[in-house]
Amino acid sequence: MSSLSALLTSPQEQSADGFLTSISDVEYGQIRDYFYKRSGIYFDDSKRYFVDKRVISRIKATGHEDFRSYFSFLRFDPSQSELQYLVNLMTVNETYFFREEYQLRAMVQGALQDIVRNKQPGDSIRIWSLPCSTGEEAFSIALYLLEFWPELEKYEVEIIGSDIDTHVLQKAKRGKYSARSVKNLPKYIKQKYFRHEVQSDTYQLVQEVRECVGFTTVNLHDDQSMAEFSKFDLIFCRNLLIYFDDVSRRQAAERLFDALNPEGILFLGHSETMSRVSSLFKVRRYCDTTGYKKELP
């Protein structure tokens, strides 16, 4: 329990017009712990300004006079819409097409070869991309399969993109991207699968590819949210675990393991590893990257 003295040593600050400009140390701890409990994402003290700025913006936007009133509203809002809005503000969604392309090569040249050993022509292959951000992650998988996996026509491939941020999922469904998002794509792929809108310098992904990917909200830290996600053959979960602490990473590893089919494979981001997180997976090398396999006992 926080001490009363802490409130005195770090009071809320207000600007001349009466609006909050900062929250107290105790209040920062409260919002940080609550956000961690609901999302698994932990903000240390180095993120203080980032968190303060977004919380204060929501206090103003929702018409509350102080943190205490807003925090009560946040916790007891039956719709949980304010929590979702705050989650959207707090999560970072920086991505582009063919990011960490070596893993996409490993998918078509190694991992899928492993997976189809246990498949028959006509069987389904389920691929999950999370967090998928504004869609580049999941659509990159689709484009790579279309261009570089000759066996694609033999199987029913389903691709699901998921994110905790509902705002980016709406953008993903629209499939319209800036020049920066497509900068790593070969020119022929841009010409084949995108329609360039010269006036706005944006690239609209063709409908046929947009319809190949389904998008849905997920909170990896929540059992109820994860209940519908299972029986995947391949999971790309890149640059998510870096936002978790050790406890949340272990929980996430268990949920990802459960979401895989037997013999299914998990790819993490280039700076992430399952060593010291979980012993559930078997480490396997695919081309020039590491995969984590759910092997049969």
Short mmCIF file of C-alpha atoms in Angstrom, two decimals:
data_model
loop_
_atom_site.label_atom_id
_atom_site.label_comp_id
_atom_site.label_asym_id
_atom_site.label_seq_id
_atom_site.Cartn_x
_atom_site.Cartn_y
_atom_site.Cartn_z
CA MET A 1 0.00 0.00 0.00
CA SER A 2 1.31 3.47 -0.89
CA SER A 3 2.12 5.87 1.91
CA LEU A 4 0.38 9.22 2.34
CA SER A 5 3.74 10.96 2.47
CA ALA A 6 4.41 9.98 -1.15
CA LEU A 7 1.41 12.01 -2.21
CA LEU A 8 2.82 15.07 -0.47
CA THR A 9 6.26 14.75 -2.02
CA SER A 10 5.01 14.42 -5.59
CA PRO A 11 1.73 16.29 -6.07
CA GLN A 12 -0.14 16.71 -9.32
CA GLU A 13 0.92 19.80 -11.26
CA GLN A 14 -1.44 22.08 -13.13
CA SER A 15 -0.92 24.68 -15.84
CA ALA A 16 -2.17 28.25 -15.59
CA ASP A 17 -5.45 27.28 -17.28
CA GLY A 18 -6.12 24.65 -14.63
CA PHE A 19 -5.31 21.57 -16.73
CA LEU A 20 -3.05 18.82 -15.41
CA THR A 21 0.50 18.81 -16.74
CA SER A 22 1.77 15.80 -14.76
CA ILE A 23 0.62 13.06 -12.43
CA SER A 24 2.21 12.06 -9.13
CA ASP A 25 4.65 9.21 -8.60
CA VAL A 26 1.96 7.23 -6.81
CA GLU A 27 -0.51 7.80 -9.62
CA TYR A 28 2.08 6.78 -12.20
CA GLY A 29 2.57 3.54 -10.26
CA GLN A 30 -1.17 2.93 -10.17
CA ILE A 31 -1.73 3.39 -13.89
CA ARG A 32 1.42 1.43 -14.76
CA ASP A 33 0.42 -1.52 -12.56
CA TYR A 34 -3.14 -1.52 -13.83
CA PHE A 35 -2.00 -1.43 -17.46
CA TYR A 36 0.46 -4.24 -16.77
CA LYS A 37 -2.24 -6.36 -15.13
CA ARG A 38 -4.57 -5.93 -18.10
CA SER A 39 -2.09 -6.14 -20.98
CA GLY A 40 1.13 -7.70 -19.71
CA ILE A 41 3.07 -4.65 -20.92
CA TYR A 42 5.26 -3.05 -18.28
CA PHE A 43 6.48 0.54 -18.42
CA ASP A 44 9.57 1.29 -16.35
CA ASP A 45 10.52 4.73 -15.10
CA SER A 46 12.24 5.58 -18.38
CA LYS A 47 8.79 5.62 -20.02
CA ARG A 48 7.39 8.08 -17.48
CA TYR A 49 6.98 11.01 -19.88
CA PHE A 50 5.45 8.77 -22.56
CA VAL A 51 2.84 7.41 -20.12
CA ASP A 52 2.12 10.73 -18.38
CA LYS A 53 1.45 12.51 -21.66
CA ARG A 54 -1.07 9.93 -22.84
CA VAL A 55 -2.86 9.55 -19.53
CA ILE A 56 -3.22 13.32 -19.16
CA SER A 57 -4.58 13.58 -22.70
CA ARG A 58 -7.27 11.04 -21.81
CA ILE A 59 -8.13 12.80 -18.52
CA LYS A 60 -8.78 15.96 -20.54
CA ALA A 61 -10.60 14.21 -23.39
CA THR A 62 -12.99 12.38 -21.05
CA GLY A 63 -13.81 15.53 -19.06
CA HIS A 64 -12.36 14.43 -15.72
CA GLU A 65 -10.83 16.98 -13.36
CA ASP A 66 -8.10 14.83 -11.87
CA PHE A 67 -6.38 11.47 -12.05
CA ARG A 68 -8.40 9.93 -9.24
CA SER A 69 -11.69 10.52 -11.03
CA TYR A 70 -10.34 9.28 -14.35
CA PHE A 71 -8.71 6.18 -12.88
CA SER A 72 -11.98 5.19 -11.20
CA PHE A 73 -13.78 5.63 -14.51
CA LEU A 74 -11.14 3.57 -16.31
CA ARG A 75 -11.36 0.64 -13.91
CA PHE A 76 -15.14 0.46 -13.62
CA ASP A 77 -16.22 1.33 -17.15
CA PRO A 78 -18.45 -1.69 -18.01
CA SER A 79 -17.81 -1.35 -21.74
CA GLN A 80 -14.02 -1.29 -21.29
CA SER A 81 -13.94 1.11 -24.22
CA GLU A 82 -11.73 3.60 -22.37
CA LEU A 83 -9.22 0.87 -21.56
CA GLN A 84 -9.13 -0.07 -25.23
CA TYR A 85 -8.63 3.58 -26.18
CA LEU A 86 -5.73 3.84 -23.74
CA VAL A 87 -4.22 0.60 -25.04
CA ASN A 88 -4.35 2.04 -28.56
CA LEU A 89 -2.47 5.12 -27.36
CA MET A 90 0.13 3.21 -25.37
CA THR A 91 1.17 0.62 -27.95
CA VAL A 92 3.79 1.36 -30.60
CA ASN A 93 3.11 0.15 -34.15
CA GLU A 94 6.23 0.66 -36.24
CA THR A 95 6.48 -1.68 -39.21
CA TYR A 96 6.79 -2.00 -42.99
CA PHE A 97 6.54 -4.66 -45.70
CA PHE A 98 9.16 -7.43 -45.77
CA ARG A 99 10.63 -6.39 -42.42
CA GLU A 100 13.14 -9.04 -41.29
CA GLU A 101 12.81 -10.68 -44.69
CA TYR A 102 15.23 -13.46 -43.76
CA GLN A 103 12.43 -14.98 -41.66
CA LEU A 104 10.04 -14.91 -44.61
CA ARG A 105 12.69 -16.75 -46.65
CA ALA A 106 13.06 -19.24 -43.81
CA MET A 107 9.30 -19.75 -43.90
CA VAL A 108 9.16 -20.79 -47.58
CA GLN A 109 12.56 -22.52 -47.77
CA GLY A 110 12.56 -24.36 -44.43
CA ALA A 111 9.68 -24.10 -41.97
CA LEU A 112 6.88 -24.92 -44.41
CA GLN A 113 8.87 -27.84 -45.79
CA ASP A 114 8.91 -29.17 -42.24
CA ILE A 115 5.22 -28.51 -41.68
CA VAL A 116 3.92 -30.15 -44.88
CA ARG A 117 5.62 -33.43 -44.00
CA ASN A 118 2.59 -34.02 -41.81
CA LYS A 119 0.06 -32.72 -44.39
CA GLN A 120 -1.74 -34.10 -47.38
CA PRO A 121 -2.58 -32.06 -50.50
CA GLY A 122 -5.78 -30.16 -49.78
CA ASP A 123 -5.09 -29.90 -46.03
CA SER A 124 -5.20 -26.54 -44.30
CA ILE A 125 -2.16 -24.61 -43.12
CA ARG A 126 -2.94 -21.94 -40.54
CA ILE A 127 -0.55 -19.00 -40.04
CA TRP A 128 -0.89 -16.39 -37.31
CA SER A 129 0.80 -12.97 -37.26
CA LEU A 130 0.79 -11.01 -33.99
CA PRO A 131 1.12 -8.19 -33.35
CA CYS A 132 0.20 -7.43 -36.95
CA SER A 133 0.04 -3.64 -36.53
CA THR A 134 -1.44 -1.93 -39.60
CA GLY A 135 -1.27 -5.13 -41.64
CA GLU A 136 2.19 -5.07 -43.19
CA GLU A 137 3.26 -8.09 -41.12
CA ALA A 138 0.41 -10.38 -42.20
CA PHE A 139 0.23 -9.14 -45.78
CA SER A 140 4.00 -9.67 -46.14
CA ILE A 141 3.42 -13.36 -45.35
CA ALA A 142 0.69 -13.54 -47.99
CA LEU A 143 2.81 -11.82 -50.66
CA TYR A 144 5.82 -14.01 -49.91
CA LEU A 145 3.77 -17.17 -50.24
CA LEU A 146 2.25 -15.97 -53.51
CA GLU A 147 5.63 -15.13 -55.02
CA PHE A 148 8.07 -17.61 -53.52
CA TRP A 149 6.31 -20.80 -52.38
CA PRO A 150 5.62 -23.09 -55.36
CA GLU A 151 3.53 -25.51 -53.28
CA LEU A 152 0.98 -22.87 -52.27
CA GLU A 153 -1.69 -24.17 -54.65
CA LYS A 154 -1.61 -27.63 -53.02
CA TYR A 155 -2.90 -26.43 -49.63
CA GLU A 156 -5.65 -24.31 -48.11
CA VAL A 157 -3.65 -21.54 -46.43
CA GLU A 158 -5.36 -19.36 -43.83
CA ILE A 159 -3.61 -16.23 -42.52
CA ILE A 160 -4.83 -14.40 -39.42
CA GLY A 161 -3.42 -11.04 -38.30
CA SER A 162 -4.06 -9.97 -34.71
CA ASP A 163 -3.26 -6.97 -32.56
CA ILE A 164 -4.34 -5.50 -29.23
CA ASP A 165 -4.80 -2.10 -30.88
CA THR A 166 -8.21 -1.83 -32.57
CA HIS A 167 -7.25 1.39 -34.37
CA VAL A 168 -4.41 -0.21 -36.35
CA LEU A 169 -6.62 -3.17 -37.25
CA GLN A 170 -9.05 -0.82 -38.98
CA LYS A 171 -6.14 0.53 -41.04
CA ALA A 172 -5.00 -3.01 -41.81
CA LYS A 173 -8.40 -3.91 -43.24
CA ARG A 174 -8.26 -0.90 -45.56
CA GLY A 175 -4.87 -1.98 -46.91
CA LYS A 176 -3.67 1.48 -47.93
CA TYR A 177 -0.02 2.30 -47.27
CA SER A 178 2.52 5.10 -47.48
CA ALA A 179 5.56 5.02 -49.72
CA ARG A 180 7.67 4.37 -46.63
CA SER A 181 5.71 1.19 -45.80
CA VAL A 182 6.44 -0.35 -49.20
CA LYS A 183 10.01 0.92 -49.58
CA ASN A 184 11.56 -2.57 -49.20
CA LEU A 185 9.31 -4.23 -51.78
CA PRO A 186 10.75 -5.04 -55.22
CA LYS A 187 9.30 -2.80 -57.91
CA TYR A 188 7.59 -5.68 -59.70
CA ILE A 189 5.72 -6.69 -56.52
CA LYS A 190 4.49 -3.13 -55.99
CA GLN A 191 3.30 -3.00 -59.59
CA LYS A 192 1.66 -6.43 -59.40
CA TYR A 193 -0.15 -6.17 -56.05
CA PHE A 194 -0.62 -2.44 -55.40
CA ARG A 195 -2.35 0.44 -57.09
CA HIS A 196 -0.28 3.61 -56.74
CA GLU A 197 -2.31 6.75 -56.07
CA VAL A 198 0.04 9.42 -57.38
CA GLN A 199 -1.65 12.47 -55.88
CA SER A 200 -1.41 11.17 -52.30
CA ASP A 201 1.64 8.95 -52.98
CA THR A 202 -0.10 6.02 -51.31
CA TYR A 203 -0.29 2.36 -52.30
CA GLN A 204 -3.58 0.46 -52.21
CA LEU A 205 -3.19 -3.30 -51.85
CA VAL A 206 -5.37 -5.14 -54.35
CA GLN A 207 -8.61 -6.58 -53.04
CA GLU A 208 -7.68 -10.16 -53.89
CA VAL A 209 -4.77 -10.05 -51.41
CA ARG A 210 -6.70 -8.08 -48.78
CA GLU A 211 -9.33 -10.82 -48.76
CA CYS A 212 -6.67 -13.48 -48.08
CA VAL A 213 -6.03 -12.22 -44.54
CA GLY A 214 -8.47 -12.04 -41.64
CA PHE A 215 -7.89 -9.49 -38.87
CA THR A 216 -8.99 -9.76 -35.26
CA THR A 217 -8.25 -8.28 -31.84
CA VAL A 218 -6.25 -10.29 -29.33
CA ASN A 219 -4.73 -9.72 -25.91
CA LEU A 220 -2.02 -12.33 -25.40
CA HIS A 221 -2.16 -11.65 -21.66
CA ASP A 222 -5.86 -12.51 -21.34
CA ASP A 223 -7.13 -16.11 -21.23
CA GLN A 224 -10.59 -15.23 -22.51
CA SER A 225 -9.16 -13.30 -25.43
CA MET A 226 -6.85 -16.20 -26.32
CA ALA A 227 -9.50 -18.92 -26.12
CA GLU A 228 -10.41 -18.73 -29.83
CA PHE A 229 -6.81 -18.87 -31.08
CA SER A 230 -5.59 -22.43 -31.59
CA LYS A 231 -4.44 -25.02 -34.11
CA PHE A 232 -1.90 -22.84 -35.89
CA ASP A 233 0.93 -24.43 -37.86
CA LEU A 234 3.11 -21.32 -37.93
CA ILE A 235 3.14 -18.26 -35.69
CA PHE A 236 5.05 -15.03 -36.25
CA CYS A 237 5.20 -13.18 -32.93
CA ARG A 238 7.89 -10.59 -33.54
CA ASN A 239 8.98 -7.75 -31.28
CA LEU A 240 6.24 -8.24 -28.70
CA LEU A 241 7.98 -10.07 -25.87
CA ILE A 242 10.47 -7.21 -25.51
CA TYR A 243 7.64 -5.16 -23.95
CA PHE A 244 6.95 -7.81 -21.28
CA ASP A 245 8.67 -8.57 -18.00
CA ASP A 246 9.86 -12.10 -17.14
CA VAL A 247 6.54 -13.24 -15.69
CA SER A 248 4.54 -12.00 -18.66
CA ARG A 249 7.02 -13.54 -21.09
CA ARG A 250 6.58 -16.97 -19.50
CA GLN A 251 2.82 -16.65 -19.62
CA ALA A 252 2.97 -15.53 -23.26
CA ALA A 253 5.24 -18.46 -24.16
CA GLU A 254 2.75 -20.92 -22.66
CA ARG A 255 -0.16 -19.39 -24.56
CA LEU A 256 1.75 -19.40 -27.84
CA PHE A 257 2.72 -23.02 -27.26
CA ASP A 258 -0.93 -23.96 -26.65
CA ALA A 259 -1.99 -22.09 -29.81
CA LEU A 260 0.27 -24.22 -32.01
CA ASN A 261 -0.57 -27.55 -33.57
CA PRO A 262 1.79 -30.42 -32.70
CA GLU A 263 4.90 -29.90 -34.87
CA GLY A 264 3.96 -26.23 -35.27
CA ILE A 265 6.67 -23.54 -35.40
CA LEU A 266 7.08 -20.14 -33.76
CA PHE A 267 9.23 -17.29 -35.05
CA LEU A 268 10.21 -14.41 -32.73
CA GLY A 269 11.83 -11.06 -33.49
CA HIS A 270 15.56 -10.87 -34.18
CA SER A 271 16.34 -9.57 -30.66
CA GLU A 272 14.10 -12.07 -28.87
CA THR A 273 14.77 -15.61 -27.68
CA MET A 274 13.02 -18.37 -25.75
CA SER A 275 16.16 -19.24 -23.81
CA ARG A 276 15.63 -18.40 -20.14
CA VAL A 277 11.90 -17.89 -20.90
CA SER A 278 10.49 -21.36 -21.57
CA SER A 279 11.71 -24.91 -22.12
CA LEU A 280 8.48 -25.99 -23.84
CA PHE A 281 9.85 -25.44 -27.35
CA LYS A 282 12.59 -27.26 -29.19
CA VAL A 283 15.06 -24.99 -30.97
CA ARG A 284 15.30 -25.61 -34.69
CA ARG A 285 17.33 -23.86 -37.38
CA TYR A 286 15.60 -22.84 -40.59
CA CYS A 287 17.94 -21.32 -43.18
CA ASP A 288 19.62 -18.45 -41.32
CA THR A 289 17.14 -17.98 -38.51
CA THR A 290 15.93 -19.75 -35.37
CA GLY A 291 12.50 -21.29 -35.00
CA TYR A 292 10.84 -22.76 -31.93
CA LYS A 293 9.00 -26.02 -32.51
CA LYS A 294 6.21 -27.71 -30.59
CA GLU A 295 7.42 -31.26 -30.98
CA LEU A 296 5.37 -34.33 -30.22
CA PRO A 297 6.36 -36.08 -26.98
#
